[in-house]
GROMACS .gro file of N, CA, C and O in nm:
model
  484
    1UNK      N    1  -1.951  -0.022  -0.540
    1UNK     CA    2  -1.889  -0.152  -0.517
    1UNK      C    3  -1.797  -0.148  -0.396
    1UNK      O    4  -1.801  -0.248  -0.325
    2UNK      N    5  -1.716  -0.052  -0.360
    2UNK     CA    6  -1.601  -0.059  -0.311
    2UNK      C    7  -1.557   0.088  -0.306
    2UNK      O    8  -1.522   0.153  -0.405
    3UNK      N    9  -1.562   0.136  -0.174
    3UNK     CA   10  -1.546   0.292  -0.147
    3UNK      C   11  -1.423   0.305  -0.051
    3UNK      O   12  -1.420   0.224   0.041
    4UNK      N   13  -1.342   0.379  -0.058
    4UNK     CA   14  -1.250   0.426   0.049
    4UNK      C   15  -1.250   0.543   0.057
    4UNK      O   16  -1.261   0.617  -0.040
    5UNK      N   17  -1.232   0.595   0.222
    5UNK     CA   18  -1.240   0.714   0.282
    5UNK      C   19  -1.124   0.705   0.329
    5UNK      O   20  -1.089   0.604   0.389
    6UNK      N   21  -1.026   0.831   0.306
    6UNK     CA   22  -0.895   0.878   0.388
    6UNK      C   23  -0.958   1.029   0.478
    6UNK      O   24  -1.043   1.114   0.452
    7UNK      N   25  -0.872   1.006   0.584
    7UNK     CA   26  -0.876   1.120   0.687
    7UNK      C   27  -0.734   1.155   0.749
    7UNK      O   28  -0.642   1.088   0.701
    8UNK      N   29  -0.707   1.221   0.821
    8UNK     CA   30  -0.595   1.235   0.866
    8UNK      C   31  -0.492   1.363   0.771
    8UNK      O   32  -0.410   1.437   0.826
    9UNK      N   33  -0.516   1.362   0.659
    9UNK     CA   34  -0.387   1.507   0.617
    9UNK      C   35  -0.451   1.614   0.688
    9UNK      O   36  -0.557   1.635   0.748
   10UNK      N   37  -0.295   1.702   0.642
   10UNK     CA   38  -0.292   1.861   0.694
   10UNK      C   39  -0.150   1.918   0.678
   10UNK      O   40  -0.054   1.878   0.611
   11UNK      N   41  -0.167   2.030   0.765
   11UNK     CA   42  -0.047   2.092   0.709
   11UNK      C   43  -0.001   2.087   0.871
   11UNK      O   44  -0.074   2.105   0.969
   12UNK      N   45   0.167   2.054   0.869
   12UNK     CA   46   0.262   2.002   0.930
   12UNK      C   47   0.430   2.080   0.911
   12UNK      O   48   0.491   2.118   0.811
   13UNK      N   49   0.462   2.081   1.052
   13UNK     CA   50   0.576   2.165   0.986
   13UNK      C   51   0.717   2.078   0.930
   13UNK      O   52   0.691   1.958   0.939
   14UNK      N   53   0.827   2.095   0.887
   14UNK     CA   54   0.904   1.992   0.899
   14UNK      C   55   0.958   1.954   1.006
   14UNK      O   56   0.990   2.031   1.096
   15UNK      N   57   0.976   1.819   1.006
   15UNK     CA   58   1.033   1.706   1.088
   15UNK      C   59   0.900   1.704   1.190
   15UNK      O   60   0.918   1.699   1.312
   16UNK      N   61   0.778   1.709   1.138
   16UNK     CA   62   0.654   1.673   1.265
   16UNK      C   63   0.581   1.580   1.208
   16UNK      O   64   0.612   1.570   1.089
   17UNK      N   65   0.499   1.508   1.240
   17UNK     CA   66   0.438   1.384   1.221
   17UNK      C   67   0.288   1.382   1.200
   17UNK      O   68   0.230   1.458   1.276
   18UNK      N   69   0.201   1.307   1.107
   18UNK     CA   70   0.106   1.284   1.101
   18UNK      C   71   0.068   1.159   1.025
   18UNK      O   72   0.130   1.106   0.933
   19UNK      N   73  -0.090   1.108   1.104
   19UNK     CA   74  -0.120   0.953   1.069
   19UNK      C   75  -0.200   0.973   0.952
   19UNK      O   76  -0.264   1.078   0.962
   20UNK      N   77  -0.219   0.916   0.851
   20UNK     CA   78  -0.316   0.868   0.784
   20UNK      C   79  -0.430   0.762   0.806
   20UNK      O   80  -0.412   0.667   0.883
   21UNK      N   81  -0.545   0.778   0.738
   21UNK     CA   82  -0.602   0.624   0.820
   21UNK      C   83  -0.702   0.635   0.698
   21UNK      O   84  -0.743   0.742   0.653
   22UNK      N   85  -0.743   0.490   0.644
   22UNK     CA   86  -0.824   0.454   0.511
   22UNK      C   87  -0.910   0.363   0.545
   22UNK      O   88  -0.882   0.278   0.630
   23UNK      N   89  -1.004   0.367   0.495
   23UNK     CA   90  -1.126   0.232   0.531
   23UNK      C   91  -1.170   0.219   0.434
   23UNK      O   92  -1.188   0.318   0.364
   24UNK      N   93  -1.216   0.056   0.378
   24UNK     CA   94  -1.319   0.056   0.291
   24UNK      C   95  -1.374  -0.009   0.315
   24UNK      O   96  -1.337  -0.105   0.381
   25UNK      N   97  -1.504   0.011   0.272
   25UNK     CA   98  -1.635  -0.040   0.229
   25UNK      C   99  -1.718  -0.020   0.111
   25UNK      O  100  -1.725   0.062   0.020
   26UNK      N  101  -1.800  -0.167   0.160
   26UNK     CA  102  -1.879  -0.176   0.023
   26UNK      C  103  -1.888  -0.324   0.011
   26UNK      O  104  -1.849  -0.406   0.095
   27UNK      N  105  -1.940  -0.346  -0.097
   27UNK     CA  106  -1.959  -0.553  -0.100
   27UNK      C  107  -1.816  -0.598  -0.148
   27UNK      O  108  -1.788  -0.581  -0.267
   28UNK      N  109  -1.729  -0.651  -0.068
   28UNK     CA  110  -1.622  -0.653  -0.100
   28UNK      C  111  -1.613  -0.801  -0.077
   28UNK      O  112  -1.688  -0.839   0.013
   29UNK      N  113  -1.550  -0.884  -0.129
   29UNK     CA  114  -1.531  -1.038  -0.123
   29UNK      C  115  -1.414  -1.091  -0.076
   29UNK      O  116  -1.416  -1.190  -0.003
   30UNK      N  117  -1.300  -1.030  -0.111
   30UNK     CA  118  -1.155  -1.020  -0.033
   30UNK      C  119  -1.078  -0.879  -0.077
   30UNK      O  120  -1.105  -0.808  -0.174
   31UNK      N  121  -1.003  -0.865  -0.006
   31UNK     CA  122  -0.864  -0.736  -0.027
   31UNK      C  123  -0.738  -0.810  -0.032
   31UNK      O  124  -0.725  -0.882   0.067
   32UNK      N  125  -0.662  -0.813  -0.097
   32UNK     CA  126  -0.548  -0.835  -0.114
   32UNK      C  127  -0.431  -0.751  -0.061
   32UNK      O  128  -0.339  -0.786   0.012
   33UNK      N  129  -0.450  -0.658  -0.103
   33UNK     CA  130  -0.332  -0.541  -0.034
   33UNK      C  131  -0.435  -0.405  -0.029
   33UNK      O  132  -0.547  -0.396  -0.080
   34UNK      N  133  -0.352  -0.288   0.060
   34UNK     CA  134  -0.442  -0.163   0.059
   34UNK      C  135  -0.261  -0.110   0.088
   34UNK      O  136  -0.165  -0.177   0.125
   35UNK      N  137  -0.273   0.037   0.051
   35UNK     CA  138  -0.165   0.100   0.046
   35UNK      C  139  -0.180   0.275   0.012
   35UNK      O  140  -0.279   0.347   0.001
   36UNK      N  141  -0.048   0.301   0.002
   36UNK     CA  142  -0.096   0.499   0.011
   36UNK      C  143  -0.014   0.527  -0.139
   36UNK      O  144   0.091   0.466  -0.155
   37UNK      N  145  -0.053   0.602  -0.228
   37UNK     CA  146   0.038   0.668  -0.317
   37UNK      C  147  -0.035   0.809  -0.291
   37UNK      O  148  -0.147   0.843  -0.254
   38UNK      N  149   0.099   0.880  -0.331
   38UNK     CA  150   0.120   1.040  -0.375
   38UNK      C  151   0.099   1.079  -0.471
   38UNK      O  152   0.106   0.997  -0.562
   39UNK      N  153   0.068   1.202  -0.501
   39UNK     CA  154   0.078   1.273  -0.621
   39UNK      C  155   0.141   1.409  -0.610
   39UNK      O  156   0.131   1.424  -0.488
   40UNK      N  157   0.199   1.518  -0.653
   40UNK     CA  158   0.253   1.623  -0.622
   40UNK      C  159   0.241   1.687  -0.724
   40UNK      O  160   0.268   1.631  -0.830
   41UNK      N  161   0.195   1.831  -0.722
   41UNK     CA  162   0.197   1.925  -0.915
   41UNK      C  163   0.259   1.887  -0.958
   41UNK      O  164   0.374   1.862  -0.923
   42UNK      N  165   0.183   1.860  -1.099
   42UNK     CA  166   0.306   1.846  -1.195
   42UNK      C  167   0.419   1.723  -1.234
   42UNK      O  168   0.524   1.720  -1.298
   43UNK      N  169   0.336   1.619  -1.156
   43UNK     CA  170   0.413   1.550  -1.120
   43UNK      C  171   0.331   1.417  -1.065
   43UNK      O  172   0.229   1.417  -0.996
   44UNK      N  173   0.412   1.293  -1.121
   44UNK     CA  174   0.339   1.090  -1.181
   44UNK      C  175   0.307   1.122  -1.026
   44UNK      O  176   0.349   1.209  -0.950
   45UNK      N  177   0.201   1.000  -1.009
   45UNK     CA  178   0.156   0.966  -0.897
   45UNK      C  179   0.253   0.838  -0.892
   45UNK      O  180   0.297   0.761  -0.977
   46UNK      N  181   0.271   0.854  -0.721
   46UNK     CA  182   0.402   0.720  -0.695
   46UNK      C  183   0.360   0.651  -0.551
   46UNK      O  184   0.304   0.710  -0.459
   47UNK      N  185   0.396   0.526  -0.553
   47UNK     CA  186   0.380   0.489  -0.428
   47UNK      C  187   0.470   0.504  -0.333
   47UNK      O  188   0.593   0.509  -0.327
   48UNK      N  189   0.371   0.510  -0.252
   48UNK     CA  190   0.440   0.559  -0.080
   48UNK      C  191   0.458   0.385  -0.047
   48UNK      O  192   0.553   0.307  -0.048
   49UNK      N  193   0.352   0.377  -0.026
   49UNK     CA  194   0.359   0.232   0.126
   49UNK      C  195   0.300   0.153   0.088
   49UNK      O  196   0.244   0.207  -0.008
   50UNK      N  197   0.245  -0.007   0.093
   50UNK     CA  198   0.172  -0.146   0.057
   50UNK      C  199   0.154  -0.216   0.107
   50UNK      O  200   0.261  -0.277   0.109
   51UNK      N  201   0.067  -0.283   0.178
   51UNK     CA  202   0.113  -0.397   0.258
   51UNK      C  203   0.015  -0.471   0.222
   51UNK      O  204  -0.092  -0.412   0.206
   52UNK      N  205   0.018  -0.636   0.198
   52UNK     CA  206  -0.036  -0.711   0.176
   52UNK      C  207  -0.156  -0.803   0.357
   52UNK      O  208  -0.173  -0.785   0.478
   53UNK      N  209  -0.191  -0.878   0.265
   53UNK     CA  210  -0.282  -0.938   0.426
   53UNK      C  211  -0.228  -1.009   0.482
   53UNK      O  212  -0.246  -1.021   0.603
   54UNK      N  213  -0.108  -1.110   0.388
   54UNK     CA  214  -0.014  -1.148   0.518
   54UNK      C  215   0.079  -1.093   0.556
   54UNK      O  216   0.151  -1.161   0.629
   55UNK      N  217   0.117  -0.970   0.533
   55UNK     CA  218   0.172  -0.859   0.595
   55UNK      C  219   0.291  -0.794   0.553
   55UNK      O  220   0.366  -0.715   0.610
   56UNK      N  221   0.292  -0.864   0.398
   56UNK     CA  222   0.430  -0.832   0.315
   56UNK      C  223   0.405  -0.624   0.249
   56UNK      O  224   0.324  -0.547   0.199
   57UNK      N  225   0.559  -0.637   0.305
   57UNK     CA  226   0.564  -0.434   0.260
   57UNK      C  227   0.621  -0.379   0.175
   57UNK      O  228   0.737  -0.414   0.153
   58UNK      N  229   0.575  -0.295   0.112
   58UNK     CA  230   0.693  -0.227   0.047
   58UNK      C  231   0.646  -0.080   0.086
   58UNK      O  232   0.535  -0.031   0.111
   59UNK      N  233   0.812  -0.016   0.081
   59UNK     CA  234   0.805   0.146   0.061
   59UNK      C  235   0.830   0.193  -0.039
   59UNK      O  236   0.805   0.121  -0.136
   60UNK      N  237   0.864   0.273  -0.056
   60UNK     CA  238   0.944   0.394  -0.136
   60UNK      C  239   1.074   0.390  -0.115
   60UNK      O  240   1.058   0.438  -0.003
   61UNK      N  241   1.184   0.376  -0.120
   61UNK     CA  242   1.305   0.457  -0.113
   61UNK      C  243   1.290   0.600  -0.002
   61UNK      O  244   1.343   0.609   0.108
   62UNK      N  245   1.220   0.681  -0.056
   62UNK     CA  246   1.213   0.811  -0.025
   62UNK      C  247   1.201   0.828   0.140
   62UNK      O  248   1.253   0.875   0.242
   63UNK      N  249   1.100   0.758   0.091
   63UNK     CA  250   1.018   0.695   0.304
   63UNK      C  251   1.082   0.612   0.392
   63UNK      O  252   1.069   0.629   0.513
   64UNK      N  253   1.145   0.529   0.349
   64UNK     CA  254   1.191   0.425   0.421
   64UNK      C  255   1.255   0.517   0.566
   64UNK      O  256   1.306   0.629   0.568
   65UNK      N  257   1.227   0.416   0.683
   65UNK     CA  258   1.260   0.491   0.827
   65UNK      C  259   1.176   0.598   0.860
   65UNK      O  260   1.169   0.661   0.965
   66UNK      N  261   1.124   0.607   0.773
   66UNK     CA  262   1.031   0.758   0.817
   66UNK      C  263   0.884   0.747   0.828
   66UNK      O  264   0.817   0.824   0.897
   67UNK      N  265   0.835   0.647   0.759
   67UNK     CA  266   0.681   0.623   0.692
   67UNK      C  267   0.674   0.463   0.747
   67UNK      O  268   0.750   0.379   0.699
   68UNK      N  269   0.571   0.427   0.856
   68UNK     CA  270   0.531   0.328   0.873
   68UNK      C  271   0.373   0.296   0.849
   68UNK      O  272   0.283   0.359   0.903
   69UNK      N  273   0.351   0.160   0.736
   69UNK     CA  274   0.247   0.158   0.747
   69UNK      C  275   0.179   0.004   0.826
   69UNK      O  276   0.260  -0.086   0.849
   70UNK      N  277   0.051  -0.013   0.859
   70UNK     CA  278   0.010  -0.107   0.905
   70UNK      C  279  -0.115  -0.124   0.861
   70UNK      O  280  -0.133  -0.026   0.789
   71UNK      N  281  -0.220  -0.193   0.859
   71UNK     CA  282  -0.359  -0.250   0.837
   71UNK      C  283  -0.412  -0.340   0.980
   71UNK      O  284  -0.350  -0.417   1.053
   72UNK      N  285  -0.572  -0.288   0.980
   72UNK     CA  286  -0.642  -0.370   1.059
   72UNK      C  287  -0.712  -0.437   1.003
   72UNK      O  288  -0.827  -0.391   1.004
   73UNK      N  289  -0.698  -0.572   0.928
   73UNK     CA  290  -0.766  -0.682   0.869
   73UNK      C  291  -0.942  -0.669   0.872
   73UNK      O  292  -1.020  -0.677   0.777
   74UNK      N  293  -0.968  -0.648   1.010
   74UNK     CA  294  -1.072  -0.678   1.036
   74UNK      C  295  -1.185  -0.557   1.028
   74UNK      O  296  -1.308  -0.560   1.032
   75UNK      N  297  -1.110  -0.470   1.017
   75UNK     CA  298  -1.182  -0.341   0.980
   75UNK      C  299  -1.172  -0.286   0.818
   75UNK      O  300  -1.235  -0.196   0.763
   76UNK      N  301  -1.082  -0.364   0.773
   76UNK     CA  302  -1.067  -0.310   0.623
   76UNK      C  303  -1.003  -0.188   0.645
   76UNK      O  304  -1.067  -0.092   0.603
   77UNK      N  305  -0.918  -0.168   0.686
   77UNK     CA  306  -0.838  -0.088   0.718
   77UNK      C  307  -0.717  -0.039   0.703
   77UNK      O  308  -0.625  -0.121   0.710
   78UNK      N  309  -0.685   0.094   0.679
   78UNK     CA  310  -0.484   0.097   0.700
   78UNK      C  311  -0.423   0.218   0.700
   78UNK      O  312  -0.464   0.292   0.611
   79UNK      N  313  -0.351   0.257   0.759
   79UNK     CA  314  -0.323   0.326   0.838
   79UNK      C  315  -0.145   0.407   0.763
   79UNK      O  316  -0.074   0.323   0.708
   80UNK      N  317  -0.108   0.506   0.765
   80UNK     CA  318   0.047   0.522   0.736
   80UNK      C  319   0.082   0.639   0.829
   80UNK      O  320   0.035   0.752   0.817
   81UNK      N  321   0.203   0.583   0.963
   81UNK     CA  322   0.226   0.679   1.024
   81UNK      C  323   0.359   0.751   1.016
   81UNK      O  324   0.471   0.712   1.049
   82UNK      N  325   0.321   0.862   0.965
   82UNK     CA  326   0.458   0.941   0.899
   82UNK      C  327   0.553   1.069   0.964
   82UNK      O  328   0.509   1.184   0.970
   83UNK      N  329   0.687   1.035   1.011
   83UNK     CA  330   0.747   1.058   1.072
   83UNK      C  331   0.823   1.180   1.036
   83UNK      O  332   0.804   1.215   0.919
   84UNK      N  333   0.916   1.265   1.115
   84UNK     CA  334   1.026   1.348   0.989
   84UNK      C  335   0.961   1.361   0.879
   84UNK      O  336   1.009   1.300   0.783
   85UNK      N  337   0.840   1.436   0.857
   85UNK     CA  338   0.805   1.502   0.750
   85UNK      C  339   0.912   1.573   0.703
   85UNK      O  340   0.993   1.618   0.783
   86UNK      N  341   0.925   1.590   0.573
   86UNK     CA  342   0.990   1.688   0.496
   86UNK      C  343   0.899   1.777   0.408
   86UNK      O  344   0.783   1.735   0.405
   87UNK      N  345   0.922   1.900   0.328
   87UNK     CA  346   0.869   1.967   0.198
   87UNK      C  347   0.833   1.872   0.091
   87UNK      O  348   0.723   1.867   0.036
   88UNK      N  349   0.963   1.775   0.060
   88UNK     CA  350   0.912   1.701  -0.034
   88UNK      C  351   0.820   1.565  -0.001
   88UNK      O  352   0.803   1.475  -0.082
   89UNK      N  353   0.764   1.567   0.133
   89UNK     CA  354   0.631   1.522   0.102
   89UNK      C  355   0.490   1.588   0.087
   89UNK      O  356   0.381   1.532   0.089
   90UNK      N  357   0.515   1.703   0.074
   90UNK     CA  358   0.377   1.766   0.001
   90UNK      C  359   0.351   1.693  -0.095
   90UNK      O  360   0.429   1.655  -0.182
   91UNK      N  361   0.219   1.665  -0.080
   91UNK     CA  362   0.123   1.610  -0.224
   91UNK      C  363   0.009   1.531  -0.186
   91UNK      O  364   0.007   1.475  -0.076
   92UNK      N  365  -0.073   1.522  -0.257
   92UNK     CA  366  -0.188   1.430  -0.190
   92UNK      C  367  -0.158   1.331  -0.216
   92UNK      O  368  -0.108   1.272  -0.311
   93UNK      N  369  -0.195   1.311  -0.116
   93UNK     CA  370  -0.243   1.122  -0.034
   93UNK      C  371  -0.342   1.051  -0.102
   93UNK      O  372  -0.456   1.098  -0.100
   94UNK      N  373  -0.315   0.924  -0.174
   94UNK     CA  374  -0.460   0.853  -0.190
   94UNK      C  375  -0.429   0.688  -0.154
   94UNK      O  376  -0.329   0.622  -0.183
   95UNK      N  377  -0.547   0.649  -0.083
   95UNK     CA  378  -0.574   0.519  -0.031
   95UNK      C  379  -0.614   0.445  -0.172
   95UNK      O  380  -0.688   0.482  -0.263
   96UNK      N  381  -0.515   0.296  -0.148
   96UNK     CA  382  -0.555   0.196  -0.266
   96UNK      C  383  -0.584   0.055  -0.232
   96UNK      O  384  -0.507  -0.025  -0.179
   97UNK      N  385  -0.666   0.043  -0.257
   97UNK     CA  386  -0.703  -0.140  -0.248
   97UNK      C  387  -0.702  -0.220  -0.385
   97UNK      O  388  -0.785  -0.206  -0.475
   98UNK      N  389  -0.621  -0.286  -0.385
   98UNK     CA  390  -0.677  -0.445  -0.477
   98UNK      C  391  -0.765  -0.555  -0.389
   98UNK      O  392  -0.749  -0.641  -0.303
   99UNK      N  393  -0.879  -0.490  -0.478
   99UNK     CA  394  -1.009  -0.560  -0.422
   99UNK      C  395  -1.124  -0.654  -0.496
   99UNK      O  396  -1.201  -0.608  -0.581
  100UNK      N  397  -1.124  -0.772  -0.458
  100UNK     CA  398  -1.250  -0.814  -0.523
  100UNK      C  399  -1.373  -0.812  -0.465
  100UNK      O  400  -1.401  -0.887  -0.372
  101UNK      N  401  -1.509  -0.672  -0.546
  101UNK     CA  402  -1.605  -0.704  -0.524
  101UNK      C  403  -1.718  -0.851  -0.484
  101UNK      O  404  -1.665  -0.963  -0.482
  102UNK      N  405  -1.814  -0.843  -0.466
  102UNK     CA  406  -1.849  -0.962  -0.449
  102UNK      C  407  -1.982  -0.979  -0.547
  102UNK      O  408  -2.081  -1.049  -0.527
  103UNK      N  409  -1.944  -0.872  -0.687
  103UNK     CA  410  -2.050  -0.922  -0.786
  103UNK      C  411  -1.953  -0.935  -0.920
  103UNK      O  412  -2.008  -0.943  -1.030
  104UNK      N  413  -1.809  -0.937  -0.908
  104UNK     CA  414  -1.693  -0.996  -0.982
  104UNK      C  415  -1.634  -1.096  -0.933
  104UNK      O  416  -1.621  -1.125  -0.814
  105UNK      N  417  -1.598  -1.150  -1.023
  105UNK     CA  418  -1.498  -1.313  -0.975
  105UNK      C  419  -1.318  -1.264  -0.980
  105UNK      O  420  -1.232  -1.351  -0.972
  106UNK      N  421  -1.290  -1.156  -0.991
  106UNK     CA  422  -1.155  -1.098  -1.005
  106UNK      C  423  -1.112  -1.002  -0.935
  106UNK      O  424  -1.206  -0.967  -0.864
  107UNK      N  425  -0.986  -0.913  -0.906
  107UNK     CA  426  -1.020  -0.804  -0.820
  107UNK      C  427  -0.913  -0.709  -0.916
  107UNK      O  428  -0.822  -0.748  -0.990
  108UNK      N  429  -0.958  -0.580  -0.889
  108UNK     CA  430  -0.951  -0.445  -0.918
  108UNK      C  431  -0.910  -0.319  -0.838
  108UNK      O  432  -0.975  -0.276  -0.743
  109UNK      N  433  -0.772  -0.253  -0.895
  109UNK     CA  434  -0.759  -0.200  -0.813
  109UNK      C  435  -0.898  -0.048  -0.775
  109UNK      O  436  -0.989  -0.014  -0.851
  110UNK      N  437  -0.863   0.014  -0.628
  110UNK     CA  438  -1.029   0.078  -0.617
  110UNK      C  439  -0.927   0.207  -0.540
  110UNK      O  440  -0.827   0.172  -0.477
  111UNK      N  441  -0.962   0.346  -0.552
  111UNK     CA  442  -0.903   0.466  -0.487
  111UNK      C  443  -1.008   0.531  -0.399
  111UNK      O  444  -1.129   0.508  -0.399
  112UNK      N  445  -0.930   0.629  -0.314
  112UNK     CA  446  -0.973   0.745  -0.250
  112UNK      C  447  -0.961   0.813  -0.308
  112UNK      O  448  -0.892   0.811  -0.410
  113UNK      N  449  -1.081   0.980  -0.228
  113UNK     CA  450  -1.065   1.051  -0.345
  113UNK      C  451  -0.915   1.187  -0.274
  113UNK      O  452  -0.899   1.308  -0.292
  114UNK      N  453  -0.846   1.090  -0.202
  114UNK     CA  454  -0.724   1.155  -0.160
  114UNK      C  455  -0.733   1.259  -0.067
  114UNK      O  456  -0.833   1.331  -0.061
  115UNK      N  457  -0.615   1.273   0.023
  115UNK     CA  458  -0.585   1.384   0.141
  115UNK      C  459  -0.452   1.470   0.134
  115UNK      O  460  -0.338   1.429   0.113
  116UNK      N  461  -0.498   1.614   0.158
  116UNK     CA  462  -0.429   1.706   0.107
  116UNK      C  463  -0.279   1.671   0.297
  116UNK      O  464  -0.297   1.659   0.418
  117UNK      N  465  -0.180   1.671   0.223
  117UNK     CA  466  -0.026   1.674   0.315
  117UNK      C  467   0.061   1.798   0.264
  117UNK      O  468   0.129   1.812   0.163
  118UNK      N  469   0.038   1.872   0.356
  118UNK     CA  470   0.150   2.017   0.341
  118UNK      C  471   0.270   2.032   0.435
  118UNK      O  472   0.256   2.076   0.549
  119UNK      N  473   0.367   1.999   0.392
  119UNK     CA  474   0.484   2.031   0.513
  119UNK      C  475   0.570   2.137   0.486
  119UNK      O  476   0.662   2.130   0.404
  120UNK      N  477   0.542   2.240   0.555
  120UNK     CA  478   0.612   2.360   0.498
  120UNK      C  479   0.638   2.424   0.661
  120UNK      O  480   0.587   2.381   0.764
  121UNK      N  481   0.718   2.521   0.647
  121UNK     CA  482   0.755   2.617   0.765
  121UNK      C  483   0.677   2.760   0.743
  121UNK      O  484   0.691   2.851   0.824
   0.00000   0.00000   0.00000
């Protein structure tokens, strides 16, 4: 129905930077928002970043000033460019859409199958 691909993790030292970038596809009818949550051992999966299609955001606390995200509408797209890495953003990355297929009349949220972020020295 509705597939997303993340690219972009790796391992980073602290205070260095790396982009994320998510796409989806598939028979999709509209997207509402696409966004990044974390997960870390041992530990709830939480959101990072959100942004809606008319362009409303939210962060984290954690991120704020550090983590910018954006979307390309037209590509189904979105992007989180993350600044001042720290340790405690180790954890994988996963891309999220609230999406309605186009063989449902409702939409659902849909994942990646996530990108590994290591910031260590």
């Amino acid at each position: 129905q509705v597939q997303l691909v993340e690219s972009g993790g790796g391992l980073v030292q602290p205070g260095g930077s790396l982009r994320l970038s998510c796409v989806a596809s598939g028979s999709i009818f509209s997207i509402n928002s696409m966004g990044w949550y974390r997960q870390a051992p041992g530990k709830q999966r939480e959101l990072v970043a959100t942004m809606t299609t008319e362009g409303t955001t939210s962060y984290a606390e954690s991120v704020k000033g550090r983590f910018t995200i954006s979307r390309d509408i037209a590509k189904n797209a979105v992007y989180l460019q993350m600044n001042n890495l720290k340790p405690e953003d180790t954890a994988v990355y996963s891309c999220n859409a609230i999406a309605r297929p186009t063989t449902v009349i409702f939409s659902l949220p849909f994942w990646g199958q996530g990108t590994q972020v290591t910031v260590s020295s």
